[in-house]
């Protein structure tokens, strides 16, 4: 059996001592060791033994988990992911050394992560400016503000999940959402023709004590609109509490974030966290089966899968993308560390752009990014609108992806070993694959090769190095 790696946590021990207001001599006296030994521990010149960990916990009445921590696992993973960027390829960065930095110097690690995040944001913004006819400052973009708010919290809001579970139980006791609205708020549910609704899917009519629904809505959409109304009626305080932590440059950004929280609450009412988290494991993340079980649409079930990161009840982290036939991104949710292009222009080799050729068929694909990260993707078309003859329909495609390491937990990957993954990029302007035949633009910061004597097969020739 391999021996456990020695635990060095000097900087953490030093912070603990200072937080307790102790000198090295004080701590040495409390722990019945020499002051010089404390100094050696704090300088990582001696490992912290299990006996010393126990002694620290007992002496200062600390939780063992608090003393030992998680080994900086999350910070280490994030730092290692950052250091896979191709610009660090020529630097020798041992994984053990990376872990030591993350564990012993969490402040420096966080600073580096923030710096890299800012760099990536600027890099993406530069790519966006090259792709947009009329560039817009991100700070003035309410959609970008709302997306940042959601992404910063990994699209997980346990406060709303807990409230929704209670509301779902109450609704079940009242015979459904309509019964709950009548019992709690004396609101009837009425369905009216689309021309009477005048462009609205749902409207709260306080004068007639009614929730009005467009009768063109299908069952899943009707249920979602009722759950959405319940969320607005019952979760206002929760929305306000969560939004206080956000930073918004515009009122529109705040309103869009609030709208996203309401949608989250509605989905959590229809798919209560505990029941849904149990079902996804039983059904191996079969989105269609989950949609039938909970009476929701394929897109609603896929969207809900991105929210299952409640501490202690985490499931597979997914990221979610919705695009139209022109490639415009109308929704994106990140829970798996995928570096999205913030607007349009994602990789044309990704199957999400090809599923319009096979409507409503789930298409699977293994993906590999330039830095070596691998993902497993499922994609399918979804339809919005319609409901009657002549009513406009909108076709979109959604992709649900997870890290390749989690793919074995999904029904879609069963009985098939991972084939050679499709090499993709975030967007052409950030992708440095020199042999890509699908490229629509050269990468930022690379010199084009002269065309006088040689024409490359790829649309834009540039040096590999």
Coordinates of C-alpha atoms in Angstrom, one line a residue:
X1 CA 0.0 0.0 0.0
X2 CA 1.3 3.4 -0.9
X3 CA 2.1 5.7 2.0
X4 CA 0.0 8.8 2.5
X5 CA 1.7 11.9 1.3
X6 CA 3.0 14.1 4.2
X7 CA 0.7 17.0 5.1
X8 CA 2.3 20.4 5.0
X9 CA 0.1 23.3 6.0
X10 CA 2.4 25.9 7.5
X11 CA 0.7 29.0 6.2
X12 CA -2.7 27.7 7.3
X13 CA -1.2 27.0 10.8
X14 CA 0.2 30.5 10.9
X15 CA -3.1 32.0 10.0
X16 CA -4.8 29.9 12.7
X17 CA -2.3 31.1 15.3
X18 CA -2.8 34.7 14.4
X19 CA -6.5 34.4 14.4
X20 CA -6.3 33.0 17.9
X21 CA -4.1 36.0 18.9
X22 CA -1.2 33.7 20.0
X23 CA 2.6 34.0 19.7
X24 CA 4.6 31.0 18.6
X25 CA 5.7 30.6 22.2
X26 CA 2.0 30.6 23.4
X27 CA 1.0 27.9 20.9
X28 CA 4.1 25.8 21.7
X29 CA 3.2 26.0 25.4
X30 CA -0.5 25.0 24.7
X31 CA 0.6 22.1 22.5
X32 CA 3.4 21.0 24.8
X33 CA 6.1 21.3 22.0
X34 CA 9.0 23.7 21.5
X35 CA 8.6 27.1 19.9
X36 CA 11.2 26.2 17.4
X37 CA 9.1 23.2 16.3
X38 CA 6.1 25.5 15.8
X39 CA 8.4 27.7 13.6
X40 CA 9.4 24.7 11.6
X41 CA 5.8 23.7 11.1
X42 CA 4.9 27.2 9.9
X43 CA 7.7 27.2 7.4
X44 CA 6.7 23.8 6.0
X45 CA 10.0 22.3 7.2
X46 CA 8.1 19.7 9.1
X47 CA 4.9 17.9 8.2
X48 CA 1.9 18.1 10.4
X49 CA 1.3 14.7 11.9
X50 CA -2.1 13.1 12.7
X51 CA -1.2 13.4 16.4
X52 CA -0.5 17.1 16.0
X53 CA -3.8 17.6 14.1
X54 CA -5.7 16.0 16.9
X55 CA -3.8 18.0 19.5
X56 CA -4.7 21.2 17.7
X57 CA -8.4 20.3 17.4
X58 CA -8.6 19.3 21.1
X59 CA -6.6 22.3 22.5
X60 CA -8.4 25.0 20.6
X61 CA -11.8 23.2 20.4
X62 CA -11.8 23.1 16.6
X63 CA -13.6 20.9 14.2
X64 CA -11.1 18.4 12.7
X65 CA -12.5 19.2 9.2
X66 CA -11.8 22.9 9.9
X67 CA -8.2 22.2 10.9
X68 CA -7.4 19.7 8.1
X69 CA -9.5 21.4 5.5
X70 CA -10.3 19.7 2.2
X71 CA -6.6 19.9 1.2
X72 CA -7.5 22.7 -1.1
X73 CA -9.0 20.2 -3.6
X74 CA -11.2 22.7 -5.3
X75 CA -8.6 25.4 -5.5
X76 CA -6.0 22.9 -6.7
X77 CA -8.3 21.7 -9.4
X78 CA -9.1 25.2 -10.6
X79 CA -5.4 26.2 -10.6
X80 CA -4.5 23.1 -12.5
X81 CA -7.2 23.8 -15.1
X82 CA -5.9 27.3 -15.6
X83 CA -2.3 26.0 -16.0
X84 CA -3.4 23.8 -18.9
X85 CA -3.8 26.9 -21.0
X86 CA -1.6 26.6 -24.1
X87 CA 0.4 29.7 -23.1
X88 CA 1.9 27.8 -20.1
X89 CA 2.8 24.8 -22.3
X90 CA 6.5 25.5 -22.2
X91 CA 6.7 25.8 -18.4
X92 CA 7.3 22.8 -16.2
X93 CA 4.5 22.9 -13.6
X94 CA 4.4 19.7 -11.5
X95 CA 0.9 18.8 -10.2
X96 CA 2.3 18.3 -6.6
X97 CA 3.8 21.8 -6.7
X98 CA 0.5 23.2 -7.9
X99 CA -1.3 21.5 -5.0
X100 CA 1.2 22.9 -2.5
X101 CA 0.6 26.4 -3.8
X102 CA -3.2 26.0 -3.6
X103 CA -3.1 24.5 -0.1
X104 CA -0.5 26.7 1.5
X105 CA -1.1 30.0 -0.3
X106 CA -4.9 30.2 -0.9
X107 CA -4.8 34.0 -1.1
X108 CA -2.2 34.0 -3.8
X109 CA -4.0 31.2 -5.6
X110 CA -7.3 33.2 -5.5
X111 CA -5.4 36.3 -6.8
X112 CA -4.0 34.2 -9.7
X113 CA -7.4 32.7 -10.5
X114 CA -9.0 36.1 -10.6
X115 CA -6.2 37.5 -12.7
X116 CA -6.6 34.7 -15.2
X117 CA -10.4 35.0 -15.2
X118 CA -10.0 38.7 -16.1
X119 CA -7.5 37.8 -18.8
X120 CA -10.0 35.3 -20.3
X121 CA -12.8 37.8 -20.1
X122 CA -10.8 40.4 -22.0
X123 CA -9.7 37.8 -24.5
X124 CA -13.3 36.7 -25.1
X125 CA -14.3 40.4 -25.3
X126 CA -11.7 40.9 -27.9
X127 CA -13.0 37.9 -29.9
X128 CA -16.5 39.2 -29.5
X129 CA -15.5 42.7 -30.8
X130 CA -14.1 41.0 -33.9
X131 CA -17.3 39.1 -34.4
X132 CA -19.9 41.9 -33.8
X133 CA -20.6 44.8 -36.1
X134 CA -21.5 47.1 -33.3
X135 CA -19.5 46.1 -30.2
X136 CA -21.1 46.9 -26.8
X137 CA -19.4 47.4 -23.5
X138 CA -20.1 44.4 -21.3
X139 CA -20.9 46.5 -18.3
X140 CA -23.8 48.1 -20.2
X141 CA -25.1 44.8 -21.4
X142 CA -27.9 43.6 -19.1
X143 CA -27.9 40.1 -20.5
X144 CA -24.2 39.8 -19.7
X145 CA -24.8 41.2 -16.2
X146 CA -27.5 38.6 -15.5
X147 CA -25.3 35.8 -16.9
X148 CA -22.4 36.8 -14.7
X149 CA -24.6 36.8 -11.7
X150 CA -25.9 33.3 -12.4
X151 CA -22.5 31.9 -13.4
X152 CA -20.7 33.3 -10.3
X153 CA -23.1 31.1 -8.2
X154 CA -22.7 28.1 -10.5
X155 CA -26.5 28.3 -11.2
X156 CA -27.2 26.8 -7.8
X157 CA -29.5 28.6 -5.2
X158 CA -30.2 26.2 -2.3
X159 CA -32.3 29.0 -0.6
X160 CA -34.8 28.7 -3.5
X161 CA -34.6 24.9 -3.7
X162 CA -35.6 24.7 0.0
X163 CA -38.5 27.1 -0.4
X164 CA -39.6 25.3 -3.6
X165 CA -39.7 21.8 -1.9
X166 CA -42.1 23.2 0.7
X167 CA -44.3 24.8 -1.9
X168 CA -44.3 21.6 -4.0
X169 CA -45.5 19.6 -1.0
X170 CA -48.2 22.1 -0.3
X171 CA -49.4 22.1 -3.9
X172 CA -49.5 18.3 -4.0
X173 CA -51.7 18.4 -0.9
X174 CA -54.1 20.9 -2.7
X175 CA -54.4 18.7 -5.7
X176 CA -51.9 20.6 -7.9
X177 CA -50.7 24.1 -8.7
X178 CA -54.2 25.4 -9.6
X179 CA -55.6 24.1 -6.3
X180 CA -52.8 25.8 -4.4
X181 CA -53.4 29.1 -6.1
X182 CA -57.1 29.0 -5.2
X183 CA -56.5 27.8 -1.6
X184 CA -53.7 30.3 -0.8
X185 CA -54.4 33.3 -2.9
X186 CA -58.0 32.9 -4.0
X187 CA -56.8 32.9 -7.6
X188 CA -58.6 31.0 -10.3
X189 CA -56.7 29.7 -13.4
X190 CA -58.4 30.8 -16.7
X191 CA -57.4 29.9 -20.2
X192 CA -58.1 32.5 -22.9
X193 CA -57.5 32.6 -26.7
X194 CA -54.2 34.0 -27.9
X195 CA -55.8 37.0 -29.5
X196 CA -57.4 37.9 -26.1
X197 CA -54.1 37.5 -24.3
X198 CA -52.5 39.9 -26.8
X199 CA -49.0 38.5 -26.9
X200 CA -48.9 37.4 -23.2
X201 CA -48.5 33.8 -22.1
X202 CA -49.5 34.5 -18.5
X203 CA -51.1 37.5 -16.8
X204 CA -52.0 38.0 -13.2
X205 CA -55.5 39.7 -13.1
X206 CA -55.9 41.1 -9.6
X207 CA -59.3 42.6 -10.4
X208 CA -60.8 39.3 -11.3
X209 CA -58.7 37.2 -8.9
X210 CA -57.3 35.1 -11.7
X211 CA -54.2 33.8 -13.4
X212 CA -54.8 34.0 -17.1
X213 CA -53.0 31.6 -19.4
X214 CA -52.8 31.5 -23.2
X215 CA -54.8 28.4 -24.3
X216 CA -52.2 27.7 -27.0
X217 CA -49.7 26.6 -24.3
X218 CA -49.0 22.9 -24.0
X219 CA -49.2 21.1 -20.7
X220 CA -45.5 21.5 -19.7
X221 CA -45.5 25.2 -20.6
X222 CA -48.8 25.8 -18.7
X223 CA -47.5 24.1 -15.6
X224 CA -44.3 26.2 -15.8
X225 CA -46.2 29.4 -16.1
X226 CA -48.3 28.6 -13.0
X227 CA -45.2 27.6 -11.1
X228 CA -43.6 30.9 -12.2
X229 CA -46.5 32.8 -10.8
X230 CA -46.2 31.0 -7.5
X231 CA -42.5 31.8 -7.4
X232 CA -43.2 35.5 -7.9
X233 CA -45.9 35.4 -5.2
X234 CA -44.0 33.4 -2.6
X235 CA -40.2 33.8 -3.2
X236 CA -39.9 37.6 -3.4
X237 CA -37.9 37.8 -0.2
X238 CA -35.6 35.1 -1.4
X239 CA -35.0 36.9 -4.7
X240 CA -34.2 40.2 -2.9
X241 CA -31.8 38.4 -0.5
X242 CA -29.9 36.8 -3.4
X243 CA -29.8 40.0 -5.5
X244 CA -28.3 42.0 -2.7
X245 CA -25.1 40.1 -3.3
X246 CA -25.0 40.9 -7.0
X247 CA -23.3 43.9 -8.7
X248 CA -25.4 45.4 -11.5
X249 CA -24.6 48.5 -13.6
X250 CA -28.1 48.7 -14.9
X251 CA -31.6 48.1 -13.6
X252 CA -32.3 46.0 -16.6
X253 CA -29.5 43.7 -15.6
X254 CA -31.0 43.3 -12.1
X255 CA -34.4 42.6 -13.6
X256 CA -33.1 39.9 -15.9
X257 CA -31.3 38.3 -13.0
X258 CA -34.5 38.4 -11.0
X259 CA -36.3 36.9 -13.9
X260 CA -33.7 34.1 -14.0
X261 CA -34.2 33.5 -10.2
X262 CA -38.0 33.2 -10.7
X263 CA -37.4 30.7 -13.5
X264 CA -35.1 28.7 -11.2
X265 CA -37.8 28.8 -8.5
X266 CA -40.5 27.6 -10.9
X267 CA -38.4 24.7 -12.1
X268 CA -37.6 23.8 -8.5
X269 CA -41.3 23.7 -7.7
X270 CA -42.0 21.4 -10.7
X271 CA -38.9 19.3 -10.1
X272 CA -38.2 19.4 -6.3
X273 CA -34.5 19.0 -5.5
X274 CA -34.6 15.9 -3.4
X275 CA -37.0 13.9 -5.6
X276 CA -35.3 15.1 -8.8
X277 CA -31.8 14.4 -7.6
X278 CA -32.9 10.9 -6.6
X279 CA -34.6 10.3 -10.0
X280 CA -31.6 11.4 -12.1
X281 CA -29.5 8.7 -10.5
X282 CA -32.2 6.1 -10.9
X283 CA -32.7 7.0 -14.5
X284 CA -29.0 7.6 -15.3
X285 CA -29.7 11.2 -16.4
X286 CA -32.1 10.1 -19.2
X287 CA -33.5 13.6 -20.0
X288 CA -36.6 12.3 -21.8
X289 CA -37.5 9.9 -19.1
X290 CA -37.1 12.6 -16.4
X291 CA -39.2 15.0 -18.5
X292 CA -42.0 12.4 -18.6
X293 CA -41.7 11.6 -14.9
X294 CA -42.1 15.2 -13.8
X295 CA -44.4 16.4 -16.5
X296 CA -42.0 18.9 -18.0
X297 CA -40.4 19.5 -21.3
X298 CA -37.1 18.1 -22.5
X299 CA -35.5 21.6 -22.3
X300 CA -36.9 22.2 -18.7
X301 CA -35.5 18.9 -17.5
X302 CA -32.1 19.5 -19.2
X303 CA -32.0 23.0 -17.7
X304 CA -32.8 21.6 -14.2
X305 CA -29.8 19.2 -14.5
X306 CA -27.5 22.2 -14.4
X307 CA -28.7 23.3 -11.0
X308 CA -27.9 20.1 -9.0
X309 CA -25.0 21.4 -7.0
X310 CA -26.6 21.8 -3.6
X311 CA -23.9 21.1 -0.9
X312 CA -24.1 17.5 0.2
X313 CA -26.4 16.5 -2.6
X314 CA -24.3 17.3 -5.7
X315 CA -24.9 15.5 -9.0
X316 CA -22.9 15.5 -12.3
X317 CA -22.0 19.1 -13.1
X318 CA -23.3 20.1 -16.6
X319 CA -23.1 23.1 -18.8
X320 CA -26.0 24.0 -21.1
X321 CA -26.2 25.9 -24.3
X322 CA -29.2 26.9 -26.5
X323 CA -28.7 28.2 -30.0
X324 CA -30.8 29.0 -33.0
X325 CA -30.2 27.9 -36.6
X326 CA -28.1 31.0 -37.2
X327 CA -25.8 30.1 -34.3
X328 CA -27.0 32.8 -31.9
X329 CA -26.7 31.8 -28.3
X330 CA -29.9 32.5 -26.4
X331 CA -29.1 30.7 -23.2
X332 CA -26.0 29.4 -21.5
X333 CA -25.5 27.9 -18.1
X334 CA -22.2 26.8 -16.8
X335 CA -21.7 24.2 -14.1
X336 CA -18.8 22.2 -15.6
X337 CA -16.1 24.7 -16.3
X338 CA -16.6 24.9 -20.1
X339 CA -15.1 28.2 -21.5
X340 CA -18.1 29.6 -23.5
X341 CA -17.9 32.1 -26.2
X342 CA -20.0 34.8 -24.7
X343 CA -22.1 35.6 -27.8
X344 CA -22.2 33.8 -31.1
X345 CA -19.5 32.0 -33.1
X346 CA -19.0 28.7 -31.2
X347 CA -17.2 25.8 -32.9
X348 CA -19.0 24.6 -36.0
X349 CA -17.7 21.0 -35.4
X350 CA -19.9 20.8 -32.3
X351 CA -23.0 18.6 -33.0
X352 CA -25.3 21.2 -31.4
X353 CA -25.1 23.1 -34.8
X354 CA -26.0 20.0 -36.8
X355 CA -28.9 18.5 -35.0
X356 CA -31.3 20.7 -37.0
X357 CA -30.8 18.1 -39.7
X358 CA -32.3 15.4 -37.4
X359 CA -35.1 17.1 -35.4
X360 CA -35.9 15.7 -31.9
X361 CA -33.2 13.1 -32.1
X362 CA -30.6 13.0 -29.3
X363 CA -27.1 13.1 -30.8
X364 CA -24.1 12.3 -28.6
X365 CA -20.5 13.4 -29.1
X366 CA -17.1 13.3 -27.4
X367 CA -15.3 16.6 -27.4
X368 CA -11.7 17.8 -26.8
X369 CA -10.6 21.4 -26.2
X370 CA -7.1 22.6 -27.3
X371 CA -5.9 22.4 -23.7
X372 CA -6.7 18.7 -23.5
X373 CA -9.9 18.9 -21.5
X374 CA -12.5 16.3 -22.7
X375 CA -16.3 16.5 -22.5
X376 CA -19.3 14.4 -23.4
X377 CA -22.2 16.2 -25.1
X378 CA -25.8 15.4 -25.9
X379 CA -27.7 17.7 -28.3
X380 CA -31.3 17.8 -29.5
X381 CA -33.7 20.3 -31.1
X382 CA -36.6 21.8 -29.2
X383 CA -39.6 23.7 -30.4
X384 CA -41.1 26.8 -28.9
X385 CA -44.4 28.5 -29.9
X386 CA -47.0 26.9 -32.1
X387 CA -50.0 25.4 -30.4
X388 CA -52.5 26.1 -33.2
X389 CA -52.6 26.2 -37.0
X390 CA -50.6 29.1 -38.4
X391 CA -49.0 30.0 -35.0
X392 CA -45.3 30.7 -35.4
X393 CA -42.8 28.1 -34.2
X394 CA -39.2 28.6 -33.3
X395 CA -36.7 25.8 -33.6
X396 CA -33.7 25.8 -31.4
X397 CA -31.0 23.3 -30.4
X398 CA -29.8 22.6 -26.9
X399 CA -26.6 20.9 -25.8
X400 CA -26.0 19.4 -22.4
X401 CA -22.4 18.6 -21.6
X402 CA -20.3 17.2 -18.8
X403 CA -16.7 16.4 -18.2
X404 CA -15.7 13.1 -19.8
X405 CA -14.8 11.6 -16.4
X406 CA -18.6 11.7 -15.5
X407 CA -19.9 10.3 -18.8
X408 CA -20.1 6.7 -17.5
X409 CA -22.9 7.9 -15.2
X410 CA -25.1 8.9 -18.2
X411 CA -27.3 6.4 -20.0
X412 CA -26.3 8.0 -23.3
X413 CA -22.7 6.7 -23.0
X414 CA -23.6 3.1 -22.1
X415 CA -22.2 0.1 -24.1
X416 CA -19.9 2.3 -26.1
X417 CA -16.2 3.1 -25.3
X418 CA -15.2 6.7 -25.9
X419 CA -14.2 7.1 -29.5
X420 CA -11.6 9.5 -30.7
X421 CA -13.0 12.9 -29.5
X422 CA -13.9 15.7 -31.9
X423 CA -11.3 18.4 -31.6
X424 CA -13.2 21.7 -31.0
X425 CA -12.4 25.2 -29.9
X426 CA -14.3 27.8 -27.9
X427 CA -14.5 30.1 -30.9
X428 CA -12.4 30.4 -34.0
X429 CA -10.6 33.6 -32.8
X430 CA -9.5 31.8 -29.6
X431 CA -8.6 28.4 -31.2
X432 CA -5.1 27.7 -32.3
X433 CA -5.7 24.4 -34.2
X434 CA -3.7 25.2 -37.4
X435 CA -5.2 22.2 -39.4
X436 CA -8.9 22.9 -38.8
X437 CA -10.8 22.9 -42.1
X438 CA -13.9 24.5 -40.5
X439 CA -12.2 27.7 -39.3
X440 CA -14.0 30.9 -40.2
X441 CA -11.5 33.4 -38.8
X442 CA -7.8 33.4 -37.9
X443 CA -6.9 33.2 -34.2
X444 CA -6.0 36.4 -32.3
X445 CA -2.3 37.2 -32.0
X446 CA -1.0 34.7 -34.6
X447 CA 0.8 35.8 -37.8
X448 CA -0.6 34.5 -41.1
X449 CA 1.8 32.5 -43.3
X450 CA 2.6 34.0 -46.7
X451 CA 0.6 32.6 -49.6
X452 CA 3.0 33.2 -52.4
X453 CA 4.4 29.7 -52.7
X454 CA 2.2 27.5 -50.6
X455 CA -1.6 27.4 -50.0
X456 CA -2.6 25.5 -46.8
X457 CA -5.7 23.2 -46.8
X458 CA -7.0 25.1 -43.8
X459 CA -8.7 28.4 -44.7
X460 CA -6.1 30.5 -42.8
X461 CA -2.5 29.4 -42.6
X462 CA -0.4 30.2 -39.5
X463 CA 2.6 28.7 -37.9
X464 CA 2.1 25.9 -35.3
X465 CA 4.5 27.4 -32.8

